[in-house]
């Protein structure tokens, strides 16, 4: 395989000139042309590691998230990848599986590799390991004032869910969520829902699960079966994610109450498993494409010296699908 | 930030010795210990680009696939990532969006970056650009004798689908697929289905769509609406992916025929949108976890000099869910 010396020889220039040309340092037009011809002739491929060393940066962005195996994360990864491609950037995909040490490994790796930056949806406490000169954008989780932060309006979204249930005739409310580490949108959703119910003087109950993700579907089923066995205590359910809403639908399959006739149900996310998938659960939809777009914009203009934070709280909307009744 | 000279100074050794130590060249135990202490003391992070240059390889594997935004690709990416992590490898995610030039860019990039290898589900013709010294494994698509190849048994899977429809009472068959570039498992599925019908002397029809992915759901709906308006011409449908099967279910919503009472339906893939998602469409399930495992094994023992191919055709199985009737 041809190396830089071969190119220099064929072009009749010094190795340094070839090196400058490849690393974007200006060389005379006539020499640049000869070098370009020689590169094509020899089918020379510059060594990226050498270039990264020289430029002290790479064109890779690390995307750290717990998993890509949910509709929300798959759709988000899809759109982030599209935005990166528009900017000639590549994605190093880092599924942390919620393991703190793994996330930390990725942050270290990112520093070693001199990646252009990190986009993270971290559910663990990597804050002390983030330095101010590493471009980073956080989705959904607030770190500190120097880390740009992109999230959906979880509080207003949950208020909207309660409001839509209410105006479609529900009177007694149930919210379903699972406890997760601090600072997540989930809690904003809880607060928004409670705020609406209190303001309107509505009865509500919160089912807050403290267990692991594994087995949550079964625990929801047991809870719903128990609560709804003899009566229909809540006629409006807000599940803080669409996945939990699907668990609720499963739980109702062997009960005498029908969705949405007896019980209305609203989820949260509006993510699809594939492009144009028809959705059925009424939901508070996040603008996933916009989250991706804003995150990459923030990353590209990152400035760790700023003392204030760029905080983007993106609007959500209600999608009236098959688990809510029509307005009269 | 500390550099190699700082480490050398603190450890009281030469810069070359530190360099050797970092790059895995044997140094005296007593010196190694002093270097290790100095590295910890200074919180020194070796520059990965410099190391990659030295080692002429990296710990990154490029995964090239059309998109991650389908349940099959999301689940496969999940398991491939897990297998890479077990081997301390990172994933460079390359969504080609079915664009040939983009896939080619990624192959070039892979060579430049000196990635450890490529795993690809390519639907376009990148074969001429693959060199024998670049470890590569192909999933689902056959390239040539030197590229290890991992696929599910699409032919037997489709035969099995026809057989299961048949033994559950279906008599007249319809297969639904969309034309895709050459060499895909899709055509094996078509051939397997036809082979079974011919062997058993069964009537069958093939609906082969020639259009784009976009709008396929609507075209299936029009076709089904037209065929089933006045009669029920086919009582057993095989859709070559679960997604197409979902389109079929949508299409039947406004027709007088019920699934599975009047028409049985079997899809293909058995992929989930998230871990433990309850599935409803009866399907021929691929062993996605095993595809990932075998692919990484093959990549790690790649030997481009071999003149024969390691071909893995993994078994599939029938999952009897809600779109097929019980056996009598």
mmCIF file with all atom_site columns, C-alpha atoms in Angstrom, chain B residues 72 75 139-140 151-154 189 268-271 283-289 291 314-317 319:
data_model
loop_
_atom_site.group_PDB
_atom_site.id
_atom_site.type_symbol
_atom_site.label_atom_id
_atom_site.label_alt_id
_atom_site.label_comp_id
_atom_site.label_asym_id
_atom_site.label_entity_id
_atom_site.label_seq_id
_atom_site.pdbx_PDB_ins_code
_atom_site.Cartn_x
_atom_site.Cartn_y
_atom_site.Cartn_z
_atom_site.occupancy
_atom_site.B_iso_or_equiv
_atom_site.pdbx_formal_charge
_atom_site.auth_seq_id
_atom_site.auth_comp_id
_atom_site.auth_asym_id
_atom_site.auth_atom_id
_atom_site.pdbx_PDB_model_num
ATOM 1  C CA . UNK B 1 72  ? -35.295 -6.522  14.021 1.00 0.00 ? 72  UNK B CA 1
ATOM 2  C CA . UNK B 1 75  ? -32.723 -6.030  18.667 1.00 0.00 ? 75  UNK B CA 1
ATOM 3  C CA . UNK B 1 139 ? -25.306 -11.025 7.886  1.00 0.00 ? 139 UNK B CA 1
ATOM 4  C CA . UNK B 1 140 ? -28.122 -12.129 5.586  1.00 0.00 ? 140 UNK B CA 1
ATOM 5  C CA . UNK B 1 151 ? -28.096 -16.022 8.086  1.00 0.00 ? 151 UNK B CA 1
ATOM 6  C CA . UNK B 1 152 ? -31.266 -17.662 9.294  1.00 0.00 ? 152 UNK B CA 1
ATOM 7  C CA . UNK B 1 153 ? -32.649 -20.616 7.422  1.00 0.00 ? 153 UNK B CA 1
ATOM 8  C CA . UNK B 1 154 ? -35.041 -18.545 5.349  1.00 0.00 ? 154 UNK B CA 1
ATOM 9  C CA . UNK B 1 189 ? -38.394 -17.160 1.816  1.00 0.00 ? 189 UNK B CA 1
ATOM 10 C CA . UNK B 1 268 ? -41.316 -13.729 9.812  1.00 0.00 ? 268 UNK B CA 1
ATOM 11 C CA . UNK B 1 269 ? -38.671 -12.406 12.246 1.00 0.00 ? 269 UNK B CA 1
ATOM 12 C CA . UNK B 1 270 ? -40.080 -12.600 15.783 1.00 0.00 ? 270 UNK B CA 1
ATOM 13 C CA . UNK B 1 271 ? -38.196 -9.428  16.709 1.00 0.00 ? 271 UNK B CA 1
ATOM 14 C CA . UNK B 1 283 ? -44.352 -15.886 13.181 1.00 0.00 ? 283 UNK B CA 1
ATOM 15 C CA . UNK B 1 284 ? -41.251 -17.720 12.053 1.00 0.00 ? 284 UNK B CA 1
ATOM 16 C CA . UNK B 1 285 ? -38.772 -16.482 14.660 1.00 0.00 ? 285 UNK B CA 1
ATOM 17 C CA . UNK B 1 286 ? -35.116 -15.859 13.916 1.00 0.00 ? 286 UNK B CA 1
ATOM 18 C CA . UNK B 1 287 ? -32.614 -16.471 16.717 1.00 0.00 ? 287 UNK B CA 1
ATOM 19 C CA . UNK B 1 288 ? -31.355 -12.881 16.772 1.00 0.00 ? 288 UNK B CA 1
ATOM 20 C CA . UNK B 1 289 ? -29.129 -13.312 19.827 1.00 0.00 ? 289 UNK B CA 1
ATOM 21 C CA . UNK B 1 291 ? -26.922 -14.330 14.894 1.00 0.00 ? 291 UNK B CA 1
ATOM 22 C CA . UNK B 1 314 ? -29.153 -20.820 11.786 1.00 0.00 ? 314 UNK B CA 1
ATOM 23 C CA . UNK B 1 315 ? -32.378 -22.666 12.554 1.00 0.00 ? 315 UNK B CA 1
ATOM 24 C CA . UNK B 1 316 ? -35.671 -20.788 12.984 1.00 0.00 ? 316 UNK B CA 1
ATOM 25 C CA . UNK B 1 317 ? -38.822 -21.788 14.839 1.00 0.00 ? 317 UNK B CA 1
ATOM 26 C CA . UNK B 1 319 ? -44.229 -19.212 17.322 1.00 0.00 ? 319 UNK B CA 1
#
